[in-house]
């Protein structure tokens, strides 16, 4: 589904990614019995993405495996039995490692907002995450194909011309994010919701439709109005 994506062009050594001065996004795709898939994206002033972390990574397990002539769920997708608090502790622990300051957190708009019954009444994953200290916004509920097109646009460049500062993709990914890399190479969008590599692509798609762009920190400063002091 992503003919412009290649390991040679889009995958870079993790140590070469400079996270300073970039706008950081965290994206979450919750699931039922499977592990929740998540990624972290840093965006520079040219709106170029650097995907610098995924979970589960291959240390947890491969998200999918080839068996019986098709891709099926792998060890990385096998649920670990985590609850909301476990995921919050995991996310905060990973972000503390790199002292991340997350500008915005995005989540699957459908499952994230789906209501379920608790002992204290109706709730949702978004509400429970918020109560646990992490505020997530539902990504725009745009058609899957539109989201994939937005992601393809990030990867677009003229393959017949030399790569330079103008002719280049605006999508790069750490070589540590092997599950997402494999997903971008294998995902076809033909298997519907059951396609094994869908979840790692979904988190990128949510970020693309949400317009995960660079935000100048200076534009967020509170400016004291000039005039008479009270």
GROMACS .gro file of C-alpha atoms in nm:
model
  230
    1UNK     CA    1   0.000   0.000   0.000
    2UNK     CA    2   0.303   0.228   0.041
    3UNK     CA    3   0.512   0.195  -0.277
    4UNK     CA    4   0.725   0.499  -0.191
    5UNK     CA    5   0.835   0.352   0.142
    6UNK     CA    6   1.173   0.179   0.158
    7UNK     CA    7   1.421   0.086   0.427
    8UNK     CA    8   1.698   0.255   0.229
    9UNK     CA    9   1.529   0.596   0.218
   10UNK     CA   10   1.288   0.618   0.511
   11UNK     CA   11   1.458   0.418   0.787
   12UNK     CA   12   1.736   0.592   0.978
   13UNK     CA   13   1.956   0.496   1.270
   14UNK     CA   14   1.782   0.581   1.596
   15UNK     CA   15   2.092   0.761   1.724
   16UNK     CA   16   2.073   1.008   1.434
   17UNK     CA   17   1.726   1.133   1.528
   18UNK     CA   18   1.752   1.465   1.711
   19UNK     CA   19   1.439   1.506   1.923
   20UNK     CA   20   1.523   1.857   2.044
   21UNK     CA   21   1.298   2.140   1.930
   22UNK     CA   22   1.042   1.911   1.769
   23UNK     CA   23   0.669   1.883   1.835
   24UNK     CA   24   0.592   1.540   1.979
   25UNK     CA   25   0.278   1.336   1.933
   26UNK     CA   26   0.178   1.007   2.092
   27UNK     CA   27  -0.080   0.789   1.915
   28UNK     CA   28  -0.270   0.494   2.059
   29UNK     CA   29  -0.474   0.219   1.896
   30UNK     CA   30  -0.654   0.028   2.174
   31UNK     CA   31  -0.775  -0.326   2.125
   32UNK     CA   32  -0.970  -0.595   2.303
   33UNK     CA   33  -0.773  -0.912   2.360
   34UNK     CA   34  -0.464  -0.790   2.174
   35UNK     CA   35  -0.201  -0.554   2.309
   36UNK     CA   36  -0.266  -0.187   2.244
   37UNK     CA   37  -0.037  -0.055   1.971
   38UNK     CA   38   0.119   0.288   2.012
   39UNK     CA   39   0.381   0.511   1.857
   40UNK     CA   40   0.558   0.840   1.917
   41UNK     CA   41   0.624   1.093   1.641
   42UNK     CA   42   0.848   1.401   1.648
   43UNK     CA   43   0.774   1.670   1.387
   44UNK     CA   44   1.026   1.934   1.280
   45UNK     CA   45   0.972   2.284   1.142
   46UNK     CA   46   0.935   2.147   0.785
   47UNK     CA   47   0.650   1.921   0.905
   48UNK     CA   48   0.872   1.618   0.854
   49UNK     CA   49   0.786   1.321   1.074
   50UNK     CA   50   1.034   1.116   1.271
   51UNK     CA   51   0.869   0.807   1.422
   52UNK     CA   52   1.103   0.739   1.712
   53UNK     CA   53   0.929   0.483   1.930
   54UNK     CA   54   0.675   0.203   1.906
   55UNK     CA   55   0.515  -0.033   2.153
   56UNK     CA   56   0.508  -0.328   2.139
   57UNK     CA   57   0.850  -0.338   1.977
   58UNK     CA   58   1.024  -0.656   1.868
   59UNK     CA   59   1.165  -0.698   2.219
   60UNK     CA   60   0.807  -0.777   2.321
   61UNK     CA   61   0.757  -0.972   1.999
   62UNK     CA   62   0.685  -0.945   1.628
   63UNK     CA   63   0.340  -0.799   1.575
   64UNK     CA   64   0.263  -1.049   1.298
   65UNK     CA   65   0.414  -1.370   1.164
   66UNK     CA   66   0.391  -1.558   0.836
   67UNK     CA   67   0.211  -1.889   0.870
   68UNK     CA   68   0.001  -2.101   0.637
   69UNK     CA   69   0.058  -1.868   0.345
   70UNK     CA   70  -0.064  -1.552   0.521
   71UNK     CA   71   0.019  -1.305   0.796
   72UNK     CA   72  -0.136  -1.380   1.133
   73UNK     CA   73  -0.102  -1.221   1.478
   74UNK     CA   74   0.241  -1.267   1.628
   75UNK     CA   75   0.381  -1.277   1.979
   76UNK     CA   76   0.386  -0.898   2.004
   77UNK     CA   77   0.009  -0.878   1.955
   78UNK     CA   78  -0.064  -1.136   2.222
   79UNK     CA   79  -0.238  -0.958   2.508
   80UNK     CA   80  -0.038  -0.918   2.829
   81UNK     CA   81  -0.348  -0.863   3.039
   82UNK     CA   82  -0.278  -0.493   3.092
   83UNK     CA   83  -0.544  -0.263   3.232
   84UNK     CA   84  -0.571   0.114   3.206
   85UNK     CA   85  -0.330   0.179   3.493
   86UNK     CA   86  -0.075  -0.064   3.346
   87UNK     CA   87  -0.081   0.118   3.013
   88UNK     CA   88  -0.055   0.460   3.178
   89UNK     CA   89   0.246   0.345   3.381
   90UNK     CA   90   0.403   0.197   3.067
   91UNK     CA   91   0.353   0.515   2.863
   92UNK     CA   92   0.480   0.747   3.135
   93UNK     CA   93   0.780   0.522   3.197
   94UNK     CA   94   0.880   0.523   2.831
   95UNK     CA   95   0.836   0.899   2.802
   96UNK     CA   96   1.039   0.963   3.115
   97UNK     CA   97   1.332   0.781   2.956
   98UNK     CA   98   1.362   1.053   2.690
   99UNK     CA   99   1.206   1.333   2.896
  100UNK     CA  100   0.931   1.370   2.638
  101UNK     CA  101   0.703   1.669   2.642
  102UNK     CA  102   0.402   1.548   2.446
  103UNK     CA  103   0.209   1.818   2.260
  104UNK     CA  104  -0.092   1.601   2.177
  105UNK     CA  105  -0.214   1.245   2.231
  106UNK     CA  106  -0.441   1.084   1.973
  107UNK     CA  107  -0.654   0.771   1.990
  108UNK     CA  108  -0.882   0.560   1.772
  109UNK     CA  109  -1.205   0.764   1.769
  110UNK     CA  110  -1.430   0.460   1.753
  111UNK     CA  111  -1.298   0.227   2.020
  112UNK     CA  112  -1.156   0.507   2.233
  113UNK     CA  113  -1.498   0.666   2.280
  114UNK     CA  114  -1.703   0.343   2.290
  115UNK     CA  115  -1.905   0.325   2.611
  116UNK     CA  116  -1.890   0.031   2.849
  117UNK     CA  117  -2.041  -0.034   3.186
  118UNK     CA  118  -1.836  -0.009   3.506
  119UNK     CA  119  -1.920  -0.038   3.873
  120UNK     CA  120  -1.970   0.338   3.889
  121UNK     CA  121  -2.161   0.375   3.561
  122UNK     CA  122  -2.086   0.414   3.192
  123UNK     CA  123  -1.732   0.504   3.090
  124UNK     CA  124  -1.491   0.479   2.795
  125UNK     CA  125  -1.121   0.423   2.735
  126UNK     CA  126  -1.073   0.796   2.674
  127UNK     CA  127  -1.247   0.884   3.002
  128UNK     CA  128  -1.058   0.621   3.201
  129UNK     CA  129  -0.723   0.731   3.058
  130UNK     CA  130  -0.810   1.090   3.144
  131UNK     CA  131  -0.898   0.991   3.500
  132UNK     CA  132  -0.561   0.814   3.522
  133UNK     CA  133  -0.376   1.128   3.416
  134UNK     CA  134  -0.337   1.105   3.035
  135UNK     CA  135  -0.560   1.318   2.811
  136UNK     CA  136  -0.626   1.171   2.466
  137UNK     CA  137  -0.813   1.332   2.179
  138UNK     CA  138  -1.010   1.117   1.934
  139UNK     CA  139  -0.855   1.131   1.588
  140UNK     CA  140  -1.088   1.256   1.314
  141UNK     CA  141  -1.322   0.976   1.206
  142UNK     CA  142  -1.224   0.997   0.841
  143UNK     CA  143  -1.255   0.708   0.594
  144UNK     CA  144  -0.959   0.466   0.608
  145UNK     CA  145  -0.866   0.527   0.245
  146UNK     CA  146  -0.846   0.903   0.305
  147UNK     CA  147  -0.614   0.843   0.599
  148UNK     CA  148  -0.391   0.613   0.396
  149UNK     CA  149  -0.373   0.875   0.123
  150UNK     CA  150  -0.267   1.139   0.375
  151UNK     CA  151   0.007   0.905   0.494
  152UNK     CA  152   0.119   0.830   0.139
  153UNK     CA  153   0.148   1.204   0.079
  154UNK     CA  154   0.400   1.224   0.364
  155UNK     CA  155   0.613   0.966   0.184
  156UNK     CA  156   0.582   1.116  -0.164
  157UNK     CA  157   0.881   1.238  -0.365
  158UNK     CA  158   1.010   1.210  -0.721
  159UNK     CA  159   1.197   0.880  -0.740
  160UNK     CA  160   1.341   0.971  -1.081
  161UNK     CA  161   1.524   1.276  -0.946
  162UNK     CA  162   1.809   1.290  -0.693
  163UNK     CA  163   1.719   1.320  -0.328
  164UNK     CA  164   1.788   1.666  -0.187
  165UNK     CA  165   1.645   1.914   0.063
  166UNK     CA  166   1.342   1.974  -0.161
  167UNK     CA  167   1.287   1.640  -0.330
  168UNK     CA  168   1.255   1.408  -0.034
  169UNK     CA  169   0.990   1.234   0.174
  170UNK     CA  170   0.858   1.398   0.488
  171UNK     CA  171   0.844   1.067   0.672
  172UNK     CA  172   1.130   0.893   0.850
  173UNK     CA  173   1.134   0.619   1.108
  174UNK     CA  174   1.382   0.489   1.364
  175UNK     CA  175   1.540   0.154   1.290
  176UNK     CA  176   1.417   0.046   1.634
  177UNK     CA  177   1.055   0.053   1.515
  178UNK     CA  178   1.072  -0.276   1.331
  179UNK     CA  179   0.705  -0.366   1.372
  180UNK     CA  180   0.591  -0.045   1.202
  181UNK     CA  181   0.859  -0.081   0.934
  182UNK     CA  182   0.740  -0.434   0.855
  183UNK     CA  183   0.378  -0.319   0.857
  184UNK     CA  184   0.450  -0.046   0.601
  185UNK     CA  185   0.611  -0.305   0.375
  186UNK     CA  186   0.340  -0.571   0.409
  187UNK     CA  187   0.006  -0.390   0.466
  188UNK     CA  188  -0.233  -0.417   0.171
  189UNK     CA  189  -0.561  -0.268   0.309
  190UNK     CA  190  -0.737  -0.565   0.146
  191UNK     CA  191  -0.788  -0.769   0.464
  192UNK     CA  192  -1.023  -0.527   0.639
  193UNK     CA  193  -1.019  -0.510   1.017
  194UNK     CA  194  -0.868  -0.858   1.038
  195UNK     CA  195  -0.548  -0.775   0.847
  196UNK     CA  196  -0.258  -0.863   1.075
  197UNK     CA  197  -0.050  -0.552   1.007
  198UNK     CA  198  -0.339  -0.305   1.039
  199UNK     CA  199  -0.274  -0.176   1.392
  200UNK     CA  200   0.079  -0.037   1.333
  201UNK     CA  201  -0.051   0.141   1.023
  202UNK     CA  202  -0.357   0.272   1.206
  203UNK     CA  203  -0.154   0.477   1.454
  204UNK     CA  204   0.023   0.652   1.167
  205UNK     CA  205  -0.306   0.702   0.985
  206UNK     CA  206  -0.463   0.869   1.289
  207UNK     CA  207  -0.172   1.111   1.310
  208UNK     CA  208  -0.196   1.187   0.938
  209UNK     CA  209  -0.568   1.271   0.941
  210UNK     CA  210  -0.526   1.476   1.259
  211UNK     CA  211  -0.265   1.690   1.086
  212UNK     CA  212   0.028   1.620   1.318
  213UNK     CA  213   0.234   1.924   1.231
  214UNK     CA  214   0.509   2.131   1.386
  215UNK     CA  215   0.393   2.388   1.640
  216UNK     CA  216   0.630   2.671   1.728
  217UNK     CA  217   0.650   2.685   2.109
  218UNK     CA  218   0.662   3.064   2.088
  219UNK     CA  219   0.313   3.066   1.940
  220UNK     CA  220   0.181   2.902   2.256
  221UNK     CA  221   0.317   3.159   2.498
  222UNK     CA  222   0.076   3.374   2.693
  223UNK     CA  223   0.140   3.735   2.604
  224UNK     CA  224   0.059   3.996   2.866
  225UNK     CA  225  -0.148   4.274   2.710
  226UNK     CA  226   0.020   4.611   2.694
  227UNK     CA  227  -0.146   4.895   2.872
  228UNK     CA  228  -0.241   5.002   3.218
  229UNK     CA  229  -0.137   4.779   3.509
  230UNK     CA  230  -0.398   4.697   3.769
   0.00000   0.00000   0.00000
